[in-house]
Coordinates of N, CA and C in Angstrom, one line a residue:
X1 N -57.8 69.9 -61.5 CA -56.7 70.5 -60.8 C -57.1 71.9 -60.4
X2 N -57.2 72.9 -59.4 CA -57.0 73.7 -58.7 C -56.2 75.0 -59.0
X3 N -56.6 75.9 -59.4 CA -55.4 77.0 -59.7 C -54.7 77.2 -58.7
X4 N -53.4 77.7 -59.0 CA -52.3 77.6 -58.2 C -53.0 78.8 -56.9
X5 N -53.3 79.5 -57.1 CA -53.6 80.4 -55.8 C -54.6 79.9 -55.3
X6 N -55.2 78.8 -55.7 CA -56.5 78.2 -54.5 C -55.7 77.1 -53.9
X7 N -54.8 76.4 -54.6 CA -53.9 75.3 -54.0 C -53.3 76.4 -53.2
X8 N -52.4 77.4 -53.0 CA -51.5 78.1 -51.6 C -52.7 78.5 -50.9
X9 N -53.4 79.1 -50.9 CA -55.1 79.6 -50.2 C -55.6 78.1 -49.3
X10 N -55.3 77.1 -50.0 CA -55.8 75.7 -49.3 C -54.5 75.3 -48.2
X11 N -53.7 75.5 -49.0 CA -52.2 75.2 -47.7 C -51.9 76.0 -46.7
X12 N -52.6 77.5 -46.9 CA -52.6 78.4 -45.8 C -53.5 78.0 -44.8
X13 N -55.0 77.6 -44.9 CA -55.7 77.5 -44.6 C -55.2 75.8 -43.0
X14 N -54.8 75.1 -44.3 CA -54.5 74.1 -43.3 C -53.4 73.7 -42.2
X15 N -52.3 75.2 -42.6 CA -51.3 75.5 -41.9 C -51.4 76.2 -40.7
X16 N -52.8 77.3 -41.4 CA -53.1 78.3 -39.9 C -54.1 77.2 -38.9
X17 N -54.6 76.3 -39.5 CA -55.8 75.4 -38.5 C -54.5 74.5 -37.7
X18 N -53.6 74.3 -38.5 CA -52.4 73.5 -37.3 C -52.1 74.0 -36.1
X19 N -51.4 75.8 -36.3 CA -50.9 76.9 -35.7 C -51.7 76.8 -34.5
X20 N -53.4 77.0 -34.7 CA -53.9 76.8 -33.8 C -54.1 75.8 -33.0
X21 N -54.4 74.9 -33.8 CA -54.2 73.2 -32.6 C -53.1 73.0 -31.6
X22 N -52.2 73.5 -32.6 CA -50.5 73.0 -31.7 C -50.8 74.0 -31.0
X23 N -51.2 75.2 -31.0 CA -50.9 76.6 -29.9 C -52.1 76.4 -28.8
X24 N -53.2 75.6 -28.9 CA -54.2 75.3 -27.5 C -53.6 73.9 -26.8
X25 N -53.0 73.4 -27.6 CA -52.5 71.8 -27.1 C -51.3 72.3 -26.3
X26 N -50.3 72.8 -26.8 CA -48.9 73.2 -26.3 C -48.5 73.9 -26.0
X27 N -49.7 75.2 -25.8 CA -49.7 76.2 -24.7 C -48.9 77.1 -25.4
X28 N -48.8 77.1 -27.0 CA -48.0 78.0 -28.0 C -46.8 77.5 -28.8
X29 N -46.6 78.2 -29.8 CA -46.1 78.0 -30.7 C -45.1 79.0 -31.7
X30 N -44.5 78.3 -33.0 CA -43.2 79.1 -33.3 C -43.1 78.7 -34.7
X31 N -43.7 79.5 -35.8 CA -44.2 79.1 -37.2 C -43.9 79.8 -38.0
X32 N -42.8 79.5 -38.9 CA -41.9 80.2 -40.0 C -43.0 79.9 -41.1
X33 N -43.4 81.7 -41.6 CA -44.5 82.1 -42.4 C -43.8 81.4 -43.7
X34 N -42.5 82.0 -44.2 CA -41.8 81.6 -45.5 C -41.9 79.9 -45.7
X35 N -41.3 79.3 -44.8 CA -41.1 77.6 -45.2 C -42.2 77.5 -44.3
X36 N -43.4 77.8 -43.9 CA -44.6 77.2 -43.2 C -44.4 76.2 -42.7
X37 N -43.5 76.2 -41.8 CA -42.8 75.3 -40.8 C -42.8 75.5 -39.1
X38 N -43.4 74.6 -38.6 CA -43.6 74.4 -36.9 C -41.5 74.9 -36.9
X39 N -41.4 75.6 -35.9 CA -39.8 75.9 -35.5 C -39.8 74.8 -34.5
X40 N -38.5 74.1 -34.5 CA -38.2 73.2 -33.2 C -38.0 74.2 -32.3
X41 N -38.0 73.2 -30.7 CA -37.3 74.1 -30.1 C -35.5 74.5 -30.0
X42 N -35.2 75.6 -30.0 CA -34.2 76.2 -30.4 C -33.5 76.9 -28.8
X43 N -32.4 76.6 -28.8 CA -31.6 77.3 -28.0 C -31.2 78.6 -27.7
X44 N -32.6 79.3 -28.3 CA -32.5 81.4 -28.6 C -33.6 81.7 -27.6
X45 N -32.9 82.9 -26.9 CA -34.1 83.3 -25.9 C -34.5 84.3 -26.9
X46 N -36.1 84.1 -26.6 CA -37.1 84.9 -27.6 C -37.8 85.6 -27.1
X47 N -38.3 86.5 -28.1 CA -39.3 88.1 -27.4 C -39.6 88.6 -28.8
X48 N -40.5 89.3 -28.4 CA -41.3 90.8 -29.6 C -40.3 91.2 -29.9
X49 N -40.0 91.3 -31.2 CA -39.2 92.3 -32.2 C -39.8 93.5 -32.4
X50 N -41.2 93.4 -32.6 CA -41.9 94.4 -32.4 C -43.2 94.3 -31.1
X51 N -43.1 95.2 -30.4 CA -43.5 94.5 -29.2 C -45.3 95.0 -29.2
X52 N -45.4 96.3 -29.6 CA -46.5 97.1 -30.1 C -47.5 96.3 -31.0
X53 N -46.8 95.3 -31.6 CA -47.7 94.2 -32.8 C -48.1 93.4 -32.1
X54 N -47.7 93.2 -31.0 CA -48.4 92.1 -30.1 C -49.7 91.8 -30.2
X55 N -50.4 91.1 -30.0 CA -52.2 91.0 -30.2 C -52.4 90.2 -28.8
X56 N -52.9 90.8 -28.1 CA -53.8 89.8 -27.0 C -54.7 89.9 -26.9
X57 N -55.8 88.2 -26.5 CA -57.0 88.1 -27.4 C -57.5 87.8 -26.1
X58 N -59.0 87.5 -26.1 CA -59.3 86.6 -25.0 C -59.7 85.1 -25.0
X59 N -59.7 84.5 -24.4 CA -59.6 82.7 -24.6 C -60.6 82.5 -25.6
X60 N -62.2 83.1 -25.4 CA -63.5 82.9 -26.0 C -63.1 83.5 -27.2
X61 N -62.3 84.2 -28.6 CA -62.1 84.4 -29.6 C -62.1 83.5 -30.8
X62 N -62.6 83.6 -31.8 CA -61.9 82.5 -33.0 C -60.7 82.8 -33.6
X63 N -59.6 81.5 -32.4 CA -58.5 81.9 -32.6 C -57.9 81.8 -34.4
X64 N -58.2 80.8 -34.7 CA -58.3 80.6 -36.6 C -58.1 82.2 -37.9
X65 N -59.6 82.6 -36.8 CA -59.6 84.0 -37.5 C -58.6 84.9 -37.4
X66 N -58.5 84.8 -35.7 CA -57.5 85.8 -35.6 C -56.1 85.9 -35.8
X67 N -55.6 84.6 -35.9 CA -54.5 83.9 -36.9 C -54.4 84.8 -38.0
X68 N -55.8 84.1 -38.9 CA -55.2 84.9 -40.0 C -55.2 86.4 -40.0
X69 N -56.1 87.4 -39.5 CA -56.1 88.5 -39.2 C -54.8 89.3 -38.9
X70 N -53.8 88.3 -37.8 CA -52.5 89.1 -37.3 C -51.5 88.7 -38.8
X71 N -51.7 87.6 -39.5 CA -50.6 87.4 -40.4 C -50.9 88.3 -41.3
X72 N -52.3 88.2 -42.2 CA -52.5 89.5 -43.1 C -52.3 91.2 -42.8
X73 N -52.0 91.9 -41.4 CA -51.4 92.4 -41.2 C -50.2 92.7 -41.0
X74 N -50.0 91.7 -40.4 CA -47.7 91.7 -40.1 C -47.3 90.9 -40.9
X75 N -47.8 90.2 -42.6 CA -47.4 89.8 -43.1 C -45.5 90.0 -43.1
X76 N -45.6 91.1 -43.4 CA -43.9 91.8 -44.0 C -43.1 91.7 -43.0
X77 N -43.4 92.0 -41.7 CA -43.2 91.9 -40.9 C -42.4 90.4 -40.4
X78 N -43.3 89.4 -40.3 CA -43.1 87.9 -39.9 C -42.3 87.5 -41.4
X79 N -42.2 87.7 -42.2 CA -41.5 87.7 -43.6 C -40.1 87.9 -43.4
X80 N -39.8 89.0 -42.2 CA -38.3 89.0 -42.2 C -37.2 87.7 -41.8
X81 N -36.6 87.9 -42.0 CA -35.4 86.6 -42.0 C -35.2 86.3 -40.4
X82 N -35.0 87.0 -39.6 CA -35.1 86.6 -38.3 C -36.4 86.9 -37.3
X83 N -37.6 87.1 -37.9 CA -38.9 86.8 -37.1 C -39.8 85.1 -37.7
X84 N -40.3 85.2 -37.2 CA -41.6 84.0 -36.8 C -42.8 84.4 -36.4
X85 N -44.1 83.7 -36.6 CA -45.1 84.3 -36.0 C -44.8 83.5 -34.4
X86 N -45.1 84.0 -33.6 CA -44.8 83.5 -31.9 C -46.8 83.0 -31.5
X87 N -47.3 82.8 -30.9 CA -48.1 82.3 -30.2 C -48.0 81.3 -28.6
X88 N -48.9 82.3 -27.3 CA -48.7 81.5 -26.8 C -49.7 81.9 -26.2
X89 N -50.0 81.0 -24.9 CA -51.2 80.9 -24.3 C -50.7 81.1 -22.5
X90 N -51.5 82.5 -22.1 CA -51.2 82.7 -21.3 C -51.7 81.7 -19.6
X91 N -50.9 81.3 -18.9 CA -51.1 80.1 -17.9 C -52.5 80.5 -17.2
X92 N -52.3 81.7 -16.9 CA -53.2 81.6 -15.6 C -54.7 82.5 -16.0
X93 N -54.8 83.4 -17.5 CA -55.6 84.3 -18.0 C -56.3 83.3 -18.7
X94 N -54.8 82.1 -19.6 CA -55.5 81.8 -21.2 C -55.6 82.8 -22.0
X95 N -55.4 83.9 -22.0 CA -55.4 84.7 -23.0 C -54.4 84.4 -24.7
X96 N -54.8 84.7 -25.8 CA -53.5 84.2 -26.5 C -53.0 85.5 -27.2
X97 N -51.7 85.1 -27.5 CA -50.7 86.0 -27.5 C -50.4 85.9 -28.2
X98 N -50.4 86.9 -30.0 CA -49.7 86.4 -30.9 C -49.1 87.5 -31.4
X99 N -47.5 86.8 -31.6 CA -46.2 88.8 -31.9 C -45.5 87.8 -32.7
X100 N -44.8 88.7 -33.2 CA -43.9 88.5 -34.2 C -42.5 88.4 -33.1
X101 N -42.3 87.1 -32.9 CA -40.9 87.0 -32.5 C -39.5 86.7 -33.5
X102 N -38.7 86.7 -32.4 CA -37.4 86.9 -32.8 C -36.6 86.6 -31.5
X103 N -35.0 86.1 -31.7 CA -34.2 85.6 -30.9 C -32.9 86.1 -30.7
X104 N -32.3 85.6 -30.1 CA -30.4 85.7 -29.7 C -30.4 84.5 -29.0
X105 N -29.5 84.5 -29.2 CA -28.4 83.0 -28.6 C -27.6 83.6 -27.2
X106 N -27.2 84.4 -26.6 CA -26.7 85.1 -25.9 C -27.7 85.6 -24.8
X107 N -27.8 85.1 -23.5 CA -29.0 85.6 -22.5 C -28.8 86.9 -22.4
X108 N -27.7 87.4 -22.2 CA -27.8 88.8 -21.5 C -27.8 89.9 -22.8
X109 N -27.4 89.3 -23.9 CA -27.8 90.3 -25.2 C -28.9 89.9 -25.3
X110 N -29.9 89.2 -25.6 CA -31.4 88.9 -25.7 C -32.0 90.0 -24.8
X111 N -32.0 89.9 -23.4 CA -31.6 90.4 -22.4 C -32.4 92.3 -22.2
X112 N -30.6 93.1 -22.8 CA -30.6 93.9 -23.5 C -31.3 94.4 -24.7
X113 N -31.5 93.4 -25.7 CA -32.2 93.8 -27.0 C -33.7 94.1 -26.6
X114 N -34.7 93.0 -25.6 CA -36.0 93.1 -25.2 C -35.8 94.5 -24.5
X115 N -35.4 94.5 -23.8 CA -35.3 96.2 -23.0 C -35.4 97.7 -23.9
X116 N -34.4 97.2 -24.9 CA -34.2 98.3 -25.8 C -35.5 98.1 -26.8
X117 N -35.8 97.0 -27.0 CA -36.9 97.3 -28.0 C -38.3 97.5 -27.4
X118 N -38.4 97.3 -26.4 CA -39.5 97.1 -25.6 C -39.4 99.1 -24.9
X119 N -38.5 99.6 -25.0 CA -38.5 101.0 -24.7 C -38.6 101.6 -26.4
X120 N -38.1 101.4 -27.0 CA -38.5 102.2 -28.8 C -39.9 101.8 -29.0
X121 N -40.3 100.9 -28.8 CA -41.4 100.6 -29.1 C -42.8 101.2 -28.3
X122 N -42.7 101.2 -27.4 CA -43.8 101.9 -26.4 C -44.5 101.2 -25.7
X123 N -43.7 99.3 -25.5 CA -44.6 98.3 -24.6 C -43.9 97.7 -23.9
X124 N -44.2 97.7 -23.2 CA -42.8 96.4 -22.2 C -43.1 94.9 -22.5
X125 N -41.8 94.5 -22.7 CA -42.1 93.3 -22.6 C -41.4 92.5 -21.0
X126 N -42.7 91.6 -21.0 CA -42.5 91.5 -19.3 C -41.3 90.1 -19.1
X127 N -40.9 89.5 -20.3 CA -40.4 88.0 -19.8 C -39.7 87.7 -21.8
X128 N -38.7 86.7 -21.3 CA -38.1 86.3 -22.5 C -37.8 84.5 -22.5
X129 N -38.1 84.1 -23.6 CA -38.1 82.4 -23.5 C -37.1 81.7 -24.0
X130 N -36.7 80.8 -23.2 CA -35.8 79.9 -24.1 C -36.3 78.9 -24.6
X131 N -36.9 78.3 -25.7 CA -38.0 76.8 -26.0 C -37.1 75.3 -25.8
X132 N -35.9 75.2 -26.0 CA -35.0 74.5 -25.8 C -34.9 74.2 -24.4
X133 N -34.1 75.1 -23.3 CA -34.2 75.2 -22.3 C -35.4 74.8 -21.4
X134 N -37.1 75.4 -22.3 CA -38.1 75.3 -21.6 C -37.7 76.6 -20.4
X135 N -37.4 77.7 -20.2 CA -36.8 78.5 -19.6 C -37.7 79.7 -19.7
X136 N -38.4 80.4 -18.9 CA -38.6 81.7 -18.9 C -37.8 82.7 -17.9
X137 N -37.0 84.0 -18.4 CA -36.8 85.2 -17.6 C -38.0 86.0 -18.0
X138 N -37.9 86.3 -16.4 CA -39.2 87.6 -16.4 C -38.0 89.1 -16.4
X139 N -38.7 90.2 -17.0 CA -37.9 91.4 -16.9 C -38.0 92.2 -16.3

């Protein structure tokens, strides 16, 4: 049997190799660090909580690596109760895109919050998603 920190080291391992698959297959993704769980899609329009943590990579990267790279940094971060790690794959660059998202239920508070956080923060965020809807606002 396996000590317990190479058994979680082994479940990370095979969780972040999913994150990645599902995020080149489905053009991105929505993965609760705590219960290491794919998020359904959800009826919350989503955006950067922190918009500055954003990571954008270029298609040719080892996205795997850099998986774990952005979580071992924003661990604490993606830890909070209302973030996720976000990934997505941009349409027309391919570039991938990994932030620590976060939601509202409410378009036009969602809306508002992206604006406000996307001005404290010192990055714009350009667009906000509904995954339920399948819905993007650009801002």
């Amino acid at each position: 049997m396996q000590p317990k920190s190479q058994h979680h080291q082994d479940l990370f391992e095979k969780h972040i190799h999913e994150v990645a698959t599902v995020t080149m297959q489905n053009g991105g993704v929505a993965f609760k660090l705590d219960t290491r769980q794919f998020m359904p899609p959800m009826n919350v329009w989503e955006f950067p909580k922190y918009p500055s943590k954003t990571v954008i990579l270029p298609p040719e990267v080892d996205l795997i690596q850099e998986l774990k790279k952005f979580i071992s940094v924003n661990e604490q971060f993606l830890r909070e109760p209302d973030c996720w790690l976000g990934t997505w794959v941009h349409p027309q660059t391919h570039d991938f895109y990994l932030d620590i998202t976060t939601g509202c239920k409410d378009l036009e508070e969602a809306r508002q919050m992206a604006m406000e956080v996307s001005e404290h923060d010192g990055r714009r965020i350009v667009a906000i998603y509904n995954s339920k809807q399948k819905k993007t606002i650009y801002l």
